């Protein structure tokens, strides 16, 4: 498949450049394609907060904190179980472990190595909203808005190559991602300034 938006095009362009540099100059690279990193360290002391925010999960977290009244859901007419976009999400701890394993692999195998890091499971926007409602114990109101240009119905990864070559498998699901990010965000509503 080919990219459907500018972000995907830039990722593909970089992978092509890595291959050319490897071929021409003998350089080695690892490219990790990961999908919607979220969560926080389970101890609640390491997380992420930046402004302005445009990503679904941090925007959802602003609702129970009283920063915003609701979130926007862009499109409810996709060919998915509930009509909202389906994406793969990966816990930041699983992602960190994947980075370490990728570096270890690059030390042993020269050339260009490209891996998908994700759960291989797709969750709809409304699945994520419901998981956060469960994690924080509060309702997350949402408003349906028109689809955004470039968005596709479903996008999740096949991480079989990462399992085979890196010995890496995502171990945390959407529930842990939501619980851990809520633990961090509720304890640190202003980020590290709290």
Coordinates of N, CA, C and O in Angstrom, one line a residue:
X1 N 0.8 -1.2 0.0 CA 0.0 0.0 0.0 C 0.9 1.2 0.0 O 2.0 1.2 0.4
X2 N 0.3 2.3 -0.4 CA 1.0 3.6 -0.5 C 0.4 4.6 0.4 O -0.8 4.5 0.7
X3 N 1.2 5.6 0.8 CA 0.7 6.6 1.7 C -0.6 7.3 1.2 O -0.7 7.5 -0.1
X4 N -1.4 7.8 2.0 CA -2.6 8.5 1.6 C -2.6 9.9 2.1 O -3.6 10.7 1.9
X5 N -1.5 10.4 2.8 CA -1.4 11.7 3.2 C 0.0 12.2 3.3 O 1.0 11.4 3.2
X6 N 0.3 13.5 3.5 CA 1.6 14.0 3.5 C 2.5 13.4 4.5 O 3.7 13.2 4.3
X7 N 2.0 13.1 5.7 CA 2.8 12.5 6.8 C 3.4 11.2 6.3 O 4.5 10.9 6.5
X8 N 2.5 10.3 5.7 CA 2.9 9.0 5.2 C 4.0 9.2 4.1 O 4.9 8.4 4.1
X9 N 3.8 10.2 3.3 CA 4.7 10.4 2.2 C 6.1 10.7 2.7 O 7.1 10.3 2.2
X10 N 6.2 11.5 3.8 CA 7.5 11.9 4.3 C 8.2 10.7 5.0 O 9.4 10.6 4.9
X11 N 7.4 9.8 5.6 CA 8.0 8.6 6.2 C 8.6 7.7 5.1 O 9.7 7.2 5.2
X12 N 7.8 7.5 4.0 CA 8.3 6.7 2.9 C 9.5 7.3 2.3 O 10.5 6.6 1.9
X13 N 9.5 8.6 2.1 CA 10.7 9.3 1.5 C 11.9 9.0 2.3 O 13.0 8.8 1.8
X14 N 11.8 9.1 3.7 CA 13.0 8.9 4.5 C 13.5 7.4 4.4 O 14.7 7.1 4.4
X15 N 12.5 6.5 4.3 CA 12.9 5.1 4.2 C 13.7 4.9 2.9 O 14.7 4.1 2.8
X16 N 13.3 5.5 1.8 CA 14.0 5.4 0.5 C 15.4 6.1 0.6 O 16.3 5.5 0.1
X17 N 15.5 7.2 1.3 CA 16.8 7.8 1.5 C 17.7 6.9 2.3 O 18.9 6.8 2.0
X18 N 17.2 6.3 3.3 CA 18.0 5.3 4.1 C 18.6 4.2 3.2 O 19.7 3.9 3.3
X19 N 17.7 3.7 2.4 CA 18.2 2.6 1.5 C 19.2 3.1 0.5 O 20.2 2.4 0.3
X20 N 19.1 4.3 0.0 CA 20.1 4.8 -0.9 C 21.4 5.1 -0.2 O 22.5 4.7 -0.7
X21 N 21.3 5.6 1.0 CA 22.6 5.9 1.7 C 23.2 4.6 2.1 O 24.5 4.5 2.1
X22 N 22.5 3.6 2.5 CA 23.1 2.3 2.8 C 23.7 1.7 1.6 O 24.9 1.2 1.7
X23 N 23.1 1.8 0.4 CA 23.6 1.2 -0.8 C 24.9 2.0 -1.2 O 25.9 1.4 -1.6
X24 N 24.8 3.3 -1.2 CA 25.9 4.1 -1.7 C 27.1 4.2 -0.7 O 28.3 4.3 -1.1
X25 N 26.8 4.3 0.6 CA 27.9 4.6 1.6 C 28.0 3.5 2.6 O 28.8 3.7 3.6
X26 N 27.3 2.4 2.6 CA 27.4 1.3 3.5 C 26.9 1.7 4.9 O 27.3 1.0 5.9
X27 N 26.1 2.7 5.0 CA 25.5 3.1 6.3 C 24.4 2.1 6.7 O 23.7 1.5 5.8
X28 N 24.2 2.0 8.0 CA 23.1 1.1 8.5 C 22.0 2.0 9.2 O 22.4 3.0 9.8
X29 N 20.8 1.5 9.1 CA 19.7 2.2 9.6 C 18.6 1.3 10.1 O 18.5 0.2 9.6
X30 N 17.9 1.7 11.1 CA 16.7 1.1 11.5 C 15.5 2.1 11.5 O 15.7 3.2 12.0
X31 N 14.5 1.8 10.8 CA 13.3 2.6 10.8 C 12.2 1.9 11.5 O 11.9 0.8 11.2
X32 N 11.6 2.6 12.4 CA 10.4 2.1 13.2 C 9.2 2.8 12.8 O 9.1 4.0 12.9
X33 N 8.2 2.0 12.3 CA 6.9 2.6 11.9 C 6.0 2.3 13.1 O 5.7 1.1 13.3
X34 N 5.7 3.2 13.9 CA 4.8 2.9 15.0 C 3.5 3.7 14.9 O 3.4 4.7 14.2
X35 N 2.6 3.3 15.7 CA 1.2 3.7 15.5 C 0.6 4.3 16.7 O 0.4 3.6 17.7
X36 N 0.4 5.6 16.7 CA -0.3 6.3 17.8 C 0.2 5.9 19.2 O -0.5 5.2 20.0
X37 N 1.4 6.3 19.5 CA 2.0 6.1 20.8 C 1.2 6.8 21.9 O 0.8 7.9 21.7
X38 N 0.9 6.1 23.0 CA 0.1 6.7 24.1 C 0.5 6.0 25.3 O 1.2 5.0 25.4
X39 N -0.1 6.4 26.4 CA 0.1 5.8 27.7 C 1.1 6.7 28.5 O 1.4 7.8 28.1
X40 N 1.7 6.2 29.5 CA 2.7 6.8 30.3 C 3.4 5.7 31.1 O 2.9 4.6 31.1
X41 N 4.4 6.1 31.8 CA 5.0 5.1 32.7 C 4.0 4.7 33.8 O 3.3 5.5 34.3
X42 N 3.9 3.4 34.1 CA 2.8 2.9 35.0 C 3.0 3.6 36.4 O 2.0 3.6 37.1
X43 N 4.1 4.1 36.8 CA 4.3 4.7 38.1 C 3.7 6.1 38.2 O 3.6 6.7 39.2
X44 N 3.2 6.6 37.0 CA 2.6 7.9 37.0 C 3.5 9.1 37.1 O 3.1 10.3 37.2
X45 N 4.8 8.9 37.0 CA 5.8 9.9 37.1 C 6.4 10.4 35.8 O 7.0 11.5 35.8
X46 N 6.2 9.7 34.8 CA 6.7 10.0 33.5 C 5.6 10.0 32.4 O 5.0 9.0 32.3
X47 N 5.4 11.1 31.8 CA 4.3 11.2 30.8 C 4.6 12.4 29.9 O 5.7 12.9 29.8
X48 N 3.5 12.8 29.1 CA 3.7 13.8 28.1 C 2.6 14.8 28.2 O 1.4 14.4 28.4
X49 N 2.9 16.1 28.0 CA 1.9 17.1 27.9 C 2.6 18.2 27.1 O 3.7 18.7 27.5
X50 N 1.9 18.6 26.0 CA 2.4 19.8 25.3 C 1.2 20.5 24.7 O 0.1 20.0 24.6
X51 N 1.5 21.8 24.4 CA 0.4 22.6 23.9 C 0.9 23.4 22.7 O 2.0 23.9 22.7
X52 N 0.2 23.6 21.6 CA -1.2 23.1 21.5 C -1.2 21.6 21.2 O -0.2 21.1 20.7
X53 N -2.3 20.9 21.5 CA -2.4 19.5 21.3 C -3.4 19.3 20.2 O -4.4 19.9 20.0
X54 N -3.1 18.2 19.3 CA -3.9 17.9 18.2 C -4.3 16.4 18.2 O -5.1 16.0 17.3
X55 N -3.7 15.6 19.0 CA -3.9 14.2 19.0 C -5.1 13.7 19.8 O -5.3 14.3 20.9
X56 N -5.7 12.7 19.4 CA -7.0 12.2 20.1 C -6.8 12.0 21.6 O -7.6 12.6 22.4
X57 N -5.9 11.2 22.0 CA -5.8 10.8 23.4 C -5.5 12.0 24.3 O -6.2 12.2 25.3
X58 N -4.5 12.8 24.0 CA -4.3 14.0 24.9 C -5.5 14.9 24.9 O -5.8 15.5 26.0
X59 N -6.2 15.0 23.8 CA -7.4 15.8 23.8 C -8.5 15.2 24.7 O -9.3 15.9 25.4
X60 N -8.7 13.9 24.6 CA -9.6 13.2 25.4 C -9.3 13.5 26.9 O -10.2 13.8 27.7
X61 N -8.1 13.4 27.3 CA -7.7 13.6 28.7 C -8.0 15.0 29.2 O -8.1 15.2 30.4
X62 N -8.1 16.0 28.3 CA -8.4 17.3 28.7 C -9.9 17.4 29.2 O -10.2 18.4 30.0
X63 N -10.7 16.5 28.8 CA -12.1 16.6 29.2 C -12.3 16.3 30.6 O -12.9 17.2 31.4
X64 N -11.9 15.2 31.2 CA -12.1 15.0 32.6 C -11.3 15.9 33.5 O -11.7 16.1 34.7
X65 N -10.3 16.6 33.0 CA -9.6 17.6 33.7 C -10.3 19.0 33.7 O -9.8 19.9 34.4
X66 N -11.3 19.1 32.9 CA -12.1 20.3 32.8 C -11.4 21.4 31.9 O -11.9 22.5 31.9
X67 N -10.5 21.0 31.1 CA -9.8 21.9 30.2 C -10.6 22.2 29.0 O -10.6 23.2 28.4
X68 N -11.4 21.2 28.5 CA -12.3 21.3 27.4 C -13.6 20.5 27.8 O -13.6 19.6 28.6
X69 N -14.7 20.9 27.1 CA -16.0 20.3 27.4 C -16.2 19.0 26.7 O -16.9 18.2 27.2
X70 N -15.6 18.9 25.5 CA -15.8 17.7 24.7 C -14.7 17.6 23.7 O -13.9 18.5 23.6
X71 N -14.7 16.5 22.9 CA -13.8 16.3 21.8 C -14.5 16.2 20.5 O -15.8 16.0 20.5
X72 N -13.8 16.4 19.5 CA -14.4 16.2 18.1 C -14.1 14.9 17.6 O -12.9 14.4 17.7
X73 N -15.0 14.2 17.0 CA -14.8 12.9 16.3 C -15.0 13.2 14.8 O -16.1 13.6 14.4
X74 N -14.0 13.1 14.0 CA -14.0 13.5 12.6 C -14.5 12.3 11.8 O -13.7 11.4 11.4
X75 N -15.8 12.3 11.5 CA -16.4 11.2 10.7 C -17.0 10.1 11.5 O -16.4 9.6 12.4
X76 N -18.3 9.8 11.1 CA -18.9 8.7 11.8 C -19.6 7.8 10.7 O -20.5 7.0 11.0
X77 N -19.1 7.9 9.4 CA -19.7 7.2 8.3 C -18.7 6.3 7.6 O -18.8 6.0 6.4
X78 N -17.6 6.0 8.3 CA -16.6 5.1 7.7 C -17.1 3.6 7.7 O -18.0 3.3 8.5
X79 N -16.6 2.8 6.9 CA -17.0 1.4 6.8 C -16.2 0.7 7.9 O -15.3 -0.1 7.7
X80 N -16.6 1.0 9.2 CA -16.1 0.3 10.4 C -17.2 0.0 11.3 O -18.4 0.4 11.1
X81 N -17.0 -0.8 12.3 CA -18.1 -1.3 13.1 C -19.0 -0.2 13.7 O -20.2 -0.3 13.8
X82 N -18.4 1.0 14.1 CA -19.2 2.0 14.7 C -19.2 3.3 13.8 O -19.7 4.4 14.2
X83 N -18.6 3.2 12.6 CA -18.5 4.4 11.7 C -17.4 5.3 12.0 O -17.2 6.2 11.1
X84 N -16.6 5.2 13.0 CA -15.5 6.1 13.3 C -14.2 5.4 12.9 O -14.1 4.2 12.8
X85 N -13.2 6.2 12.7 CA -11.9 5.7 12.2 C -11.3 4.7 13.2 O -11.4 4.9 14.4
X86 N -10.6 3.7 12.7 CA -10.0 2.6 13.5 C -8.5 2.8 13.3 O -8.0 2.9 12.2
X87 N -7.8 2.8 14.4 CA -6.3 2.9 14.4 C -5.7 1.9 15.4 O -6.3 1.5 16.4
X88 N -4.4 1.7 15.2 CA -3.6 0.9 16.1 C -3.0 1.9 17.1 O -2.5 2.9 16.7
X89 N -2.9 1.5 18.4 CA -2.3 2.3 19.4 C -1.3 1.4 20.1 O -1.4 0.2 20.2
X90 N -0.2 2.1 20.5 CA 0.9 1.4 21.2 C 1.3 2.1 22.5 O 1.4 3.3 22.5
X91 N 1.4 1.3 23.5 CA 1.9 1.8 24.8 C 3.3 2.3 24.7 O 4.2 1.6 24.1
X92 N 3.6 3.5 25.3 CA 5.0 4.0 25.2 C 6.0 3.1 25.8 O 7.2 3.1 25.4
X93 N 5.6 2.3 26.8 CA 6.6 1.4 27.4 C 6.9 0.3 26.4 O 8.1 -0.1 26.2
X94 N 5.9 -0.3 25.7 CA 6.2 -1.2 24.6 C 7.1 -0.6 23.5 O 8.0 -1.2 23.0
X95 N 6.8 0.6 23.2 CA 7.5 1.3 22.2 C 9.0 1.5 22.6 O 9.9 1.3 21.8
X96 N 9.2 1.9 23.8 CA 10.6 2.0 24.3 C 11.4 0.7 24.3 O 12.5 0.7 23.8
X97 N 10.7 -0.4 24.6 CA 11.3 -1.7 24.5 C 11.7 -2.0 23.1 O 12.7 -2.6 22.8
X98 N 10.7 -1.7 22.2 CA 11.0 -1.9 20.7 C 12.2 -1.1 20.2 O 13.0 -1.6 19.4
X99 N 12.4 0.1 20.7 CA 13.6 0.9 20.3 C 14.8 0.2 20.8 O 15.8 0.1 20.0
X100 N 14.9 -0.3 22.0 CA 16.1 -0.9 22.5 C 16.4 -2.2 21.7 O 17.5 -2.4 21.2
X101 N 15.4 -3.0 21.4 CA 15.6 -4.2 20.6 C 16.0 -3.9 19.2 O 16.8 -4.6 18.6
X102 N 15.5 -2.8 18.6 CA 15.9 -2.4 17.3 C 17.4 -2.0 17.2 O 18.1 -2.3 16.3
X103 N 17.8 -1.2 18.2 CA 19.2 -0.8 18.3 C 20.1 -2.1 18.5 O 21.2 -2.2 17.8
X104 N 19.7 -3.0 19.3 CA 20.5 -4.3 19.5 C 20.6 -5.0 18.1 O 21.6 -5.5 17.8
X105 N 19.5 -5.0 17.4 CA 19.5 -5.7 16.1 C 20.4 -5.0 15.1 O 21.2 -5.7 14.4
X106 N 20.4 -3.7 15.1 CA 21.3 -3.0 14.1 C 22.7 -3.2 14.4 O 23.6 -3.2 13.5
X107 N 23.1 -3.4 15.7 CA 24.5 -3.7 16.0 C 25.0 -5.0 15.4 O 26.1 -5.2 15.1
X108 N 24.0 -5.9 15.2 CA 24.4 -7.3 14.7 C 24.2 -7.4 13.2 O 24.9 -8.2 12.6
X109 N 23.2 -6.7 12.6 CA 22.9 -6.9 11.2 C 22.9 -5.5 10.5 O 22.2 -4.6 10.8
X110 N 23.9 -5.4 9.6 CA 24.1 -4.2 8.9 C 23.0 -4.0 7.8 O 22.3 -5.0 7.5
X111 N 22.9 -2.8 7.3 CA 21.9 -2.6 6.2 C 20.8 -1.7 6.8 O 20.9 -1.0 7.7
X112 N 19.6 -1.9 6.1 CA 18.4 -1.1 6.5 C 17.4 -2.1 6.9 O 17.0 -3.1 6.3
X113 N 16.8 -1.8 8.1 CA 15.8 -2.7 8.7 C 14.6 -1.8 9.0 O 14.7 -0.8 9.7
X114 N 13.5 -2.2 8.6 CA 12.2 -1.5 8.8 C 11.2 -2.4 9.5 O 11.0 -3.5 9.1
X115 N 10.7 -1.9 10.6 CA 9.8 -2.7 11.4 C 8.5 -1.9 11.8 O 8.6 -0.7 12.1
X116 N 7.4 -2.5 11.8 CA 6.2 -2.0 12.3 C 6.1 -2.3 13.8 O 6.3 -3.5 14.2
X117 N 5.9 -1.3 14.6 CA 5.6 -1.6 16.1 C 4.2 -1.1 16.4 O 3.9 0.1 16.3
X118 N 3.4 -2.1 16.8 CA 2.0 -1.8 17.2 C 1.4 -3.1 17.7 O 2.1 -4.1 17.8
X119 N 0.2 -3.0 18.1 CA -0.5 -4.1 18.7 C -1.0 -5.0 17.6 O -1.3 -6.2 17.8
X120 N -1.3 -4.5 16.4 CA -1.9 -5.2 15.3 C -3.4 -5.3 15.5 O -4.1 -6.0 14.8
X121 N -3.9 -4.5 16.5 CA -5.4 -4.5 16.8 C -5.8 -3.1 16.5 O -5.2 -2.1 17.0
X122 N -7.0 -3.0 15.9 CA -7.5 -1.7 15.6 C -8.6 -1.3 16.6 O -9.4 -2.1 16.9
X123 N -8.6 -0.1 17.1 CA -9.6 0.5 18.0 C -10.2 1.7 17.3 O -9.5 2.5 16.8
X124 N -11.5 1.8 17.4 CA -12.2 3.0 16.8 C -12.0 4.1 17.7 O -11.7 4.0 18.9
X125 N -12.3 5.3 17.2 CA -12.3 6.5 18.1 C -13.2 6.3 19.3 O -12.9 6.6 20.4
X126 N -14.4 5.8 19.0 CA -15.4 5.6 20.1 C -14.9 4.5 21.1 O -15.2 4.6 22.3
X127 N -14.2 3.5 20.6 CA -13.6 2.5 21.5 C -12.6 3.2 22.5 O -12.6 2.9 23.7
X128 N -11.8 4.1 22.0 CA -10.9 4.8 22.8 C -11.6 5.7 23.8 O -11.2 5.7 25.0
X129 N -12.6 6.4 23.3 CA -13.4 7.2 24.2 C -14.0 6.4 25.4 O -13.9 6.7 26.6
X130 N -14.6 5.2 25.1 CA -15.1 4.3 26.1 C -14.1 3.8 27.1 O -14.3 3.7 28.3
X131 N -12.9 3.5 26.5 CA -11.8 3.0 27.4 C -11.4 4.1 28.4 O -11.1 3.8 29.5
X132 N -11.3 5.3 27.9 CA -11.0 6.4 28.8 C -12.1 6.7 29.8 O -11.8 7.1 31.0
X133 N -13.3 6.6 29.4 CA -14.4 6.8 30.4 C -14.3 5.8 31.5 O -14.4 6.1 32.7
X134 N -13.9 4.5 31.2 CA -13.7 3.5 32.2 C -12.5 3.8 33.0 O -12.5 3.7 34.3
X135 N -11.4 4.3 32.4 CA -10.1 4.6 33.2 C -10.3 5.7 34.1 O -9.8 5.7 35.3
X136 N -11.0 6.8 33.7 CA -11.1 7.9 34.6 C -12.4 8.0 35.4 O -12.6 8.8 36.3
X137 N -13.4 7.1 35.0 CA -14.7 7.1 35.7 C -15.6 8.3 35.4 O -16.4 8.7 36.2
X138 N -15.3 9.0 34.3 CA -16.1 10.1 33.9 C -16.6 10.0 32.5 O -15.9 9.4 31.7
X139 N -17.7 10.7 32.1 CA -18.2 10.7 30.8 C -17.3 11.6 29.9 O -16.8 12.6 30.4
X140 N -17.0 11.2 28.7 CA -16.3 12.0 27.7 C -17.2 12.4 26.6 O -17.5 11.6 25.7
X141 N -17.8 13.6 26.7 CA -18.7 14.0 25.6 C -17.9 14.2 24.3 O -16.8 14.6 24.4
X142 N -18.6 14.0 23.2 CA -18.0 14.2 21.9 C -19.0 14.8 20.9 O -20.2 14.6 21.1
X143 N -18.4 15.4 19.9 CA -19.3 16.0 18.8 C -18.8 15.4 17.5 O -17.6 15.4 17.3
X144 N -19.7 15.0 16.7 CA -19.3 14.4 15.4 C -19.1 15.6 14.4 O -20.0 16.5 14.3
X145 N -18.0 15.6 13.8 CA -17.7 16.6 12.8 C -17.4 15.9 11.4 O -17.2 14.6 11.4
X146 N -17.4 16.6 10.3 CA -17.1 16.0 9.0 C -15.7 15.3 9.0 O -14.8 15.7 9.7
X147 N -15.6 14.3 8.1 CA -14.3 13.7 7.9 C -13.2 14.7 7.6 O -13.5 15.8 7.0
X148 N -12.0 14.4 7.9 CA -10.8 15.2 7.5 C -10.2 14.7 6.3 O -10.1 13.5 6.1
X149 N -9.7 15.5 5.4 CA -9.1 15.1 4.2 C -7.8 14.3 4.5 O -7.1 14.6 5.4
X150 N -7.7 13.2 3.8 CA -6.5 12.3 4.0 C -6.7 11.2 5.0 O -6.0 10.2 5.0
X151 N -7.8 11.3 5.8 CA -8.0 10.2 6.8 C -8.6 9.0 6.1 O -9.4 9.1 5.2
X152 N -8.2 7.8 6.5 CA -8.7 6.6 6.0 C -9.5 5.9 7.1 O -9.4 6.2 8.2
X153 N -10.3 4.9 6.7 CA -11.2 4.2 7.6 C -10.4 3.4 8.7 O -10.7 3.5 9.9
X154 N -9.5 2.6 8.2 CA -8.8 1.7 9.1 C -7.3 1.7 8.9 O -6.9 1.6 7.7
X155 N -6.5 1.7 10.0 CA -5.1 1.6 9.8 C -4.5 0.9 11.1 O -4.5 1.5 12.2
X156 N -4.0 -0.3 10.9 CA -3.3 -1.0 12.0 C -2.2 -1.8 11.4 O -2.2 -2.1 10.2
X157 N -1.3 -2.2 12.2 CA -0.1 -2.8 11.6 C 0.0 -4.3 11.7 O -0.8 -4.9 12.5
X158 N 0.9 -4.8 11.0 CA 1.3 -6.2 11.0 C 2.7 -6.2 11.6 O 3.7 -5.8 11.0
X159 N 2.9 -6.6 12.9 CA 4.2 -6.5 13.6 C 4.9 -7.9 13.6 O 5.8 -8.1 14.4
X160 N 4.5 -8.8 12.6 CA 5.1 -10.1 12.6 C 6.6 -10.1 12.4 O 7.4 -10.8 13.0
X161 N 7.1 -9.2 11.6 CA 8.6 -9.1 11.3 C 9.3 -8.6 12.6 O 10.4 -9.2 12.9
X162 N 8.7 -7.7 13.4 CA 9.4 -7.3 14.6 C 9.4 -8.5 15.6 O 10.4 -8.7 16.3
X163 N 8.4 -9.3 15.6 CA 8.4 -10.5 16.5 C 9.4 -11.4 16.0 O 10.2 -12.0 16.9
X164 N 9.5 -11.7 14.7 CA 10.5 -12.7 14.2 C 11.9 -12.2 14.4 O 12.8 -13.0 14.8
X165 N 12.2 -11.0 14.0 CA 13.6 -10.6 14.0 C 14.1 -9.9 15.2 O 15.3 -9.9 15.6
X166 N 13.2 -9.2 16.0 CA 13.6 -8.5 17.2 C 13.2 -9.3 18.4 O 13.6 -8.9 19.5
X167 N 12.3 -10.2 18.3 CA 11.7 -10.9 19.5 C 10.8 -9.9 20.3 O 10.7 -10.0 21.5
X168 N 10.2 -9.0 19.6 CA 9.4 -8.0 20.2 C 7.9 -8.2 19.9 O 7.5 -8.4 18.8
X169 N 7.1 -8.1 21.0 CA 5.6 -8.1 20.8 C 5.1 -7.1 21.8 O 5.5 -7.0 23.0
X170 N 4.1 -6.3 21.4 CA 3.4 -5.4 22.3 C 2.7 -6.2 23.3 O 2.0 -7.1 23.0
X171 N 2.9 -5.8 24.6 CA 2.3 -6.6 25.7 C 1.2 -5.9 26.4 O 0.5 -6.5 27.2
X172 N 1.0 -4.6 26.1 CA 0.0 -3.8 26.8 C -1.1 -3.4 25.8 O -0.9 -3.0 24.7
X173 N -2.4 -3.5 26.3 CA -3.5 -3.2 25.5 C -4.1 -1.8 25.8 O -3.5 -1.0 26.6
X174 N -5.2 -1.5 25.1 CA -5.8 -0.2 25.2 C -6.2 0.2 26.7 O -6.1 1.3 27.1
X175 N -6.6 -0.8 27.4 CA -7.0 -0.5 28.8 C -5.8 0.0 29.6 O -5.9 1.0 30.4
X176 N -4.6 -0.6 29.5 CA -3.4 -0.2 30.2 C -3.0 1.2 29.7 O -2.5 2.0 30.5
X177 N -3.1 1.4 28.4 CA -2.7 2.7 27.8 C -3.5 3.8 28.5 O -3.0 4.8 28.9
X178 N -4.8 3.6 28.5 CA -5.7 4.6 29.1 C -5.5 4.8 30.6 O -5.4 5.9 31.1
X179 N -5.4 3.7 31.3 CA -5.2 3.8 32.8 C -3.9 4.5 33.1 O -3.8 5.4 34.0
X180 N -2.8 4.1 32.4 CA -1.5 4.7 32.7 C -1.4 6.2 32.3 O -0.9 7.0 33.0
X181 N -2.0 6.6 31.2 CA -2.0 8.0 30.8 C -2.9 8.8 31.7 O -2.5 9.9 32.0
X182 N -4.0 8.2 32.1 CA -4.9 8.9 33.0 C -4.2 9.1 34.4 O -4.2 10.2 35.0
X183 N -3.5 8.1 34.9 CA -2.7 8.2 36.1 C -1.7 9.4 36.1 O -1.6 10.2 37.0
X184 N -1.0 9.4 35.0 CA 0.0 10.5 34.8 C -0.7 11.9 34.7 O -0.4 12.8 35.4
X185 N -1.7 12.0 33.8 CA -2.3 13.2 33.5 C -3.1 13.8 34.7 O -3.0 15.0 35.0
X186 N -3.8 12.9 35.5 CA -4.6 13.4 36.6 C -3.6 13.8 37.7 O -4.0 14.7 38.5
X187 N -2.5 13.2 37.9 CA -1.5 13.7 38.9 C -0.7 14.9 38.4 O -0.1 15.6 39.3
X188 N -0.6 15.1 37.1 CA 0.2 16.2 36.6 C -0.6 17.0 35.5 O -0.3 17.0 34.4
X189 N -1.7 17.6 35.9 CA -2.5 18.3 34.9 C -1.8 19.4 34.1 O -2.2 19.7 33.0
X190 N -0.8 19.9 34.7 CA 0.0 21.0 34.0 C 1.4 20.4 33.5 O 2.3 21.2 33.3
X191 N 1.5 19.1 33.4 CA 2.7 18.5 33.0 C 3.7 18.5 34.1 O 3.3 18.5 35.3
X192 N 5.0 18.7 33.8 CA 6.0 18.7 34.8 C 6.0 20.0 35.7 O 6.7 20.2 36.6
X193 N 5.2 21.0 35.3 CA 5.0 22.2 36.0 C 4.2 22.0 37.3 O 4.1 22.8 38.2
X194 N 3.5 20.8 37.4 CA 2.6 20.6 38.5 C 3.3 20.4 39.8 O 4.4 19.9 39.8

